mmCIF file of C-alpha atoms in Angstrom:
data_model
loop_
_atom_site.group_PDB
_atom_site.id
_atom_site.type_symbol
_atom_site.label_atom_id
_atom_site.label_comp_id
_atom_site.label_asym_id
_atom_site.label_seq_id
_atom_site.Cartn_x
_atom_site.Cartn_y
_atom_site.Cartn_z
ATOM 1 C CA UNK Y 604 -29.106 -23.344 -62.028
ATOM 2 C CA UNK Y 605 -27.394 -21.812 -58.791
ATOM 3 C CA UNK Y 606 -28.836 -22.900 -55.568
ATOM 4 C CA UNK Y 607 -30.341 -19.636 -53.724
ATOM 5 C CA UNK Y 608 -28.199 -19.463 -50.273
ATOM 6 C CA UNK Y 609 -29.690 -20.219 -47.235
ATOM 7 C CA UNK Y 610 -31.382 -17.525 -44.903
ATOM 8 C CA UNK Y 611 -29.077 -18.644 -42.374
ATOM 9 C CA UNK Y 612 -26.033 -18.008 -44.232
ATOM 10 C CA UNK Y 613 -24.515 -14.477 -44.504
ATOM 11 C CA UNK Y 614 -21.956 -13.215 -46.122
ATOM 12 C CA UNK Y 615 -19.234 -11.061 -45.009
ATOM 13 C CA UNK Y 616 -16.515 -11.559 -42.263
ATOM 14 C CA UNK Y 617 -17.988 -13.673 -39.324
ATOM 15 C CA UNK Y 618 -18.136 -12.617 -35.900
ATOM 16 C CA UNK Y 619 -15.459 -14.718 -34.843
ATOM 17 C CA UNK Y 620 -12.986 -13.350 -37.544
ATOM 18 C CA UNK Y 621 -13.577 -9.584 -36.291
ATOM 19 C CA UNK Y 622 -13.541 -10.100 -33.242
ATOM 20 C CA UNK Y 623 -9.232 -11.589 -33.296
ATOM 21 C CA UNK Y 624 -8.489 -8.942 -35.605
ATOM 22 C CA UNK Y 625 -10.265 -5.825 -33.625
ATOM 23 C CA UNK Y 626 -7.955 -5.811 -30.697
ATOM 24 C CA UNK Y 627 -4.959 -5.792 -33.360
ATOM 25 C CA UNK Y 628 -6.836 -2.920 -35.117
ATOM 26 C CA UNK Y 629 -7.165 -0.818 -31.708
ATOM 27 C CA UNK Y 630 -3.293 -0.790 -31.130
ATOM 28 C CA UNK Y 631 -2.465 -0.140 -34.967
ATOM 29 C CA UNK Y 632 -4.758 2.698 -34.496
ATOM 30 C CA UNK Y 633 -2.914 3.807 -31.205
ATOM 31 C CA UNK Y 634 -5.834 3.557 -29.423
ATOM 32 C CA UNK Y 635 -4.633 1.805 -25.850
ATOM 33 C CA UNK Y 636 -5.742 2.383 -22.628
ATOM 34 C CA UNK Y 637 -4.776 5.255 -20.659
ATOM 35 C CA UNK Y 638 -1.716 6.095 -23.386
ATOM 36 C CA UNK Y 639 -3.163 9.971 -23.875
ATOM 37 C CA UNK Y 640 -4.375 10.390 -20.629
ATOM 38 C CA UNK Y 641 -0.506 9.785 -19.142
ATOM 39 C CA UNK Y 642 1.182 11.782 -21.679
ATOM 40 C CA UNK Y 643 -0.922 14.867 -20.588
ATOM 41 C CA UNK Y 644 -1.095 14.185 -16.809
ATOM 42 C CA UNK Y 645 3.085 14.243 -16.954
ATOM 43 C CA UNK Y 646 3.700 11.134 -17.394
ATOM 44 C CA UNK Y 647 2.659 7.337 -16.730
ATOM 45 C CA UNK Y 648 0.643 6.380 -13.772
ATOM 46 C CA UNK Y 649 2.027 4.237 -11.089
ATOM 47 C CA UNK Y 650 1.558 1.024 -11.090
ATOM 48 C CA UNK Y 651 -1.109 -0.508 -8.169
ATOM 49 C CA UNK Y 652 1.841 -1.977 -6.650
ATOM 50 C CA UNK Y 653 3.737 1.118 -6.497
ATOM 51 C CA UNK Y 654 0.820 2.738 -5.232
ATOM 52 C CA UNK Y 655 0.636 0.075 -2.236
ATOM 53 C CA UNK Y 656 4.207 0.417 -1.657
ATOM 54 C CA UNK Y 657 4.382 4.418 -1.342
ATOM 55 C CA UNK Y 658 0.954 4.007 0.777
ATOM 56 C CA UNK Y 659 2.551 1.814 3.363
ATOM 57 C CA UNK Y 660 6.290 4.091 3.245
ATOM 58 C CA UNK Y 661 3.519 6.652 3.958
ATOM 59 C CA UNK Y 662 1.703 4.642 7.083
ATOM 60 C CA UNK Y 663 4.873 3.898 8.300
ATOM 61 C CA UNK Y 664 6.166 7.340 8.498
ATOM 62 C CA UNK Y 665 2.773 8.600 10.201
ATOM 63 C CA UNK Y 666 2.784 5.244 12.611
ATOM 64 C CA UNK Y 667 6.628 6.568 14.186
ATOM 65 C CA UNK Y 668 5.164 10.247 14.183
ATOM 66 C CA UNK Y 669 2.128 8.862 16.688
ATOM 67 C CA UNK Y 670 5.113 6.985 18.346
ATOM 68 C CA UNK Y 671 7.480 10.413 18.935
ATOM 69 C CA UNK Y 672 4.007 12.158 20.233
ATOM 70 C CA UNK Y 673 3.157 9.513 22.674
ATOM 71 C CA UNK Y 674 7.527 9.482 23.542
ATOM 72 C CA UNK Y 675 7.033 13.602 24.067
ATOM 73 C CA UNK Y 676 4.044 13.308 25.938
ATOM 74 C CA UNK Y 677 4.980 10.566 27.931
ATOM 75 C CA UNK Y 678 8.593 10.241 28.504
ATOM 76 C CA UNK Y 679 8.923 7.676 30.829
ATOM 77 C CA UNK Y 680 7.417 5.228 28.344
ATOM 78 C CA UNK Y 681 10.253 6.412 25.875
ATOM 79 C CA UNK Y 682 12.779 3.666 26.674
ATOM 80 C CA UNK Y 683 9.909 0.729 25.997
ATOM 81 C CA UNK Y 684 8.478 2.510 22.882
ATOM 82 C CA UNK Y 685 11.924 3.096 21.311
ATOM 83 C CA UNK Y 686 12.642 -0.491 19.373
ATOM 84 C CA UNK Y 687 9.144 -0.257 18.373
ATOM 85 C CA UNK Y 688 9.416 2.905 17.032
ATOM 86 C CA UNK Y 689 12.797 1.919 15.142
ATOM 87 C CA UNK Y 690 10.938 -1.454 13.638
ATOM 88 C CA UNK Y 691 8.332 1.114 12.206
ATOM 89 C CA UNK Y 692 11.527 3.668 10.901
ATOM 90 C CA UNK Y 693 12.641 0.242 9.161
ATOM 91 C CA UNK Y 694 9.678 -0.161 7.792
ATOM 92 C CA UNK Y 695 9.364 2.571 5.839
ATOM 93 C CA UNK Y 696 12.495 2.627 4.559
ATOM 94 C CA UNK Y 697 11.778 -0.709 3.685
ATOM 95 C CA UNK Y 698 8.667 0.206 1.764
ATOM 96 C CA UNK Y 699 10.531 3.395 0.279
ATOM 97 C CA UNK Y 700 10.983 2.672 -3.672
ATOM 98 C CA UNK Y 701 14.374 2.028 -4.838
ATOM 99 C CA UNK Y 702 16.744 4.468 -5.949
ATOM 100 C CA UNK Y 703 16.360 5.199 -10.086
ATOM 101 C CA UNK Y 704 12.894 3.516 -9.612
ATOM 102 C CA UNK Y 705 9.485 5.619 -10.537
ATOM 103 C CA UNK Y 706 9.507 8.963 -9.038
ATOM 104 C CA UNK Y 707 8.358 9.474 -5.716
ATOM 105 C CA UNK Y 708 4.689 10.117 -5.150
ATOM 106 C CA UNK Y 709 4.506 12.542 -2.829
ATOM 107 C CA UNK Y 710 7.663 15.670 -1.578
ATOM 108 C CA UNK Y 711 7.491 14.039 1.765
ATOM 109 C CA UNK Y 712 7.804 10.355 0.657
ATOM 110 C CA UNK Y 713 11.661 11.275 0.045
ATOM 111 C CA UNK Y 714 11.866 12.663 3.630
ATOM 112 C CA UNK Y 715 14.472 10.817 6.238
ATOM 113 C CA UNK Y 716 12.909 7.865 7.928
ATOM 114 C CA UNK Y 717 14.614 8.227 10.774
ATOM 115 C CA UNK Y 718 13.198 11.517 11.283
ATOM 116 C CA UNK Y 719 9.624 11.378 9.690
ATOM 117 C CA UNK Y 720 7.568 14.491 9.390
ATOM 118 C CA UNK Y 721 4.836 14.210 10.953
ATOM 119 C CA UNK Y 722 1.857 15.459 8.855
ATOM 120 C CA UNK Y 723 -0.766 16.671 12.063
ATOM 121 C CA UNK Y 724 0.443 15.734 15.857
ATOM 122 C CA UNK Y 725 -1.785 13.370 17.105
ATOM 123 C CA UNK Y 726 -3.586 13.495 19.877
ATOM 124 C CA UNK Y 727 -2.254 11.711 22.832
ATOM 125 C CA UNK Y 728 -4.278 10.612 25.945
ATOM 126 C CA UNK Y 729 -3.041 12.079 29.389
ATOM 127 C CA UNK Y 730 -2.568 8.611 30.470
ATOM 128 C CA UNK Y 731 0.279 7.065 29.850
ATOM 129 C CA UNK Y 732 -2.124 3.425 29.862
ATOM 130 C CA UNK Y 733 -4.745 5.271 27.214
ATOM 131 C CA UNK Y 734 -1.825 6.692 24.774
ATOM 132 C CA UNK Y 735 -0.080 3.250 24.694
ATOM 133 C CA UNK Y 736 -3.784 1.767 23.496
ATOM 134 C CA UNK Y 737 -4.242 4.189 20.965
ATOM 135 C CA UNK Y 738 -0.396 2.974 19.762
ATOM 136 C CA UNK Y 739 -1.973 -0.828 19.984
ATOM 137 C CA UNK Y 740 -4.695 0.175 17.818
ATOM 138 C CA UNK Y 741 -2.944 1.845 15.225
ATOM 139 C CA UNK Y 742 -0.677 -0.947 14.996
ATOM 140 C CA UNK Y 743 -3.886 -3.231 14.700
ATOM 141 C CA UNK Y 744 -5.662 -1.125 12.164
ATOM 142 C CA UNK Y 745 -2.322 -0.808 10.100
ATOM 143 C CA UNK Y 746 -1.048 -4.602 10.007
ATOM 144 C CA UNK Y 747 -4.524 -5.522 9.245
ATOM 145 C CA UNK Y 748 -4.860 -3.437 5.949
ATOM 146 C CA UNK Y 749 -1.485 -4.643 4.988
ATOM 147 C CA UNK Y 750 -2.331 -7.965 5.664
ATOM 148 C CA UNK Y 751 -5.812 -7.463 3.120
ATOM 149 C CA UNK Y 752 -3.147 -5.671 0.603
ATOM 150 C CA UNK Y 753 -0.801 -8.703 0.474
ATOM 151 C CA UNK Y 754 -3.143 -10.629 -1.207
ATOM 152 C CA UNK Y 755 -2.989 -8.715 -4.328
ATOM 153 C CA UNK Y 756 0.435 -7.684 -4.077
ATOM 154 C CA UNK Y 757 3.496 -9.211 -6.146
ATOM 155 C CA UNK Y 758 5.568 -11.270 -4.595
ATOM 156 C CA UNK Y 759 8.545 -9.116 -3.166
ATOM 157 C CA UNK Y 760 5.896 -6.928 -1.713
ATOM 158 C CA UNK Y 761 3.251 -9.452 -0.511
ATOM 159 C CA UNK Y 762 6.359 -10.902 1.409
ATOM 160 C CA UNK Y 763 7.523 -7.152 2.769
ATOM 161 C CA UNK Y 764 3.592 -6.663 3.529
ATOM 162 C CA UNK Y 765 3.651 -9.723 5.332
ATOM 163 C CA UNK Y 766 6.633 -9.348 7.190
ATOM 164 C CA UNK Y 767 5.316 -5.753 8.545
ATOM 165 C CA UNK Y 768 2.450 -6.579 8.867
ATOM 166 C CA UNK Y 769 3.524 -9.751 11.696
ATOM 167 C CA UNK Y 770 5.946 -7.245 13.616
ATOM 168 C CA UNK Y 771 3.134 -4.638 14.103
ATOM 169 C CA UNK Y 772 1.114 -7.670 15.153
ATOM 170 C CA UNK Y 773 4.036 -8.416 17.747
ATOM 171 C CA UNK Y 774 3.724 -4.154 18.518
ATOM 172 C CA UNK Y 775 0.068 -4.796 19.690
ATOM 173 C CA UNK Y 776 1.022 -8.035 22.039
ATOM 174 C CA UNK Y 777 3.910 -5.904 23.493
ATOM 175 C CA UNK Y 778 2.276 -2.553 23.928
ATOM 176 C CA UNK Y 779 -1.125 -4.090 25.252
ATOM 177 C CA UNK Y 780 0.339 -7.890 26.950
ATOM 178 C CA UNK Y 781 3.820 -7.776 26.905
ATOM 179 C CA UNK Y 782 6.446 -5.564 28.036
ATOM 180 C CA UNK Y 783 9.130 -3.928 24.921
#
């Protein structure tokens, strides 16, 4: 006489067993993330890293466009801002992607760094004491979101994030302590 199974044992694949072969299933099936949403946006998204890297080309190029409005308005601060401004030119050249890498994110991220566009002039205080603050805060706000973006960065860029971020640190000590 057969022995009746137990009400605790079922039969069928286990839940163990379908739950190594499901994620196999999904890509036989085609089914991965994001793959139809790229193919009818144009083409694959940039990675977060690229995205960080374009972002800070971008701040860069927007930082030395507040620098040549505080130069025009103020000319006689335009021999101390000028290696300041040329750090921040580096920078986003620096932080430019590298030729025959992923296309460019944005028309103007291809524009010169020497000669950034600037997107809006910026204000700049009549004071030649007030417009140099306003630099010193920019600088602050900007190497302080690199310095948060570092930490999930890859290595190459966590290192380039770093490395701008500790020069615009040096920007705020020279345009608020120091002399350029």
């Amino acid at each position: 006489m057969p022995f009746p199974l137990s009400p605790g044992t079922r039969s069928g694949p286990r839940r163990r067993s379908l739950l190594a072969v499901a994620p196999a299933a999904l890509l036989a099936a085609g089914c991965s993330a994001g793959s139809d949403d790229s193919a009818a946006v144009g083409g694959p998204r940039p990675s977060a890293a690229d995205r960080t890297r374009a972002r800070a080309a971008r701040d860069s190029r927007e930082l030395a466009g507040r620098y040549d409005a505080v130069i025009a308005a103020h000319p006689g601060l335009a021999e101390r801002l000028r290696p300041l401004r040329a750090d921040v030119v580096r920078h986003a050249g620096a932080f430019a992607p590298p030729k025959g890498s992923s296309p460019s994110p944005s028309p103007s991220a291809s524009a010169s760094a020497s000669s950034p566009a600037p997107s809006a002039s910026p204000a700049v205080p009549a004071k030649a004491k007030e417009a140099l603050a306003g630099l010193a805060a920019a600088e602050r706000e900007l190497a302080d979101r690199r310095t948060r973006e570092l930490l999930d960065a890859p290595g190459e860029l966590a290192r380039l994030l770093a490395s701008a971020a500790a020069a615009g640190a040096a920007h705020v000590y020279l345009l608020t302590e120091g002399r350029a």
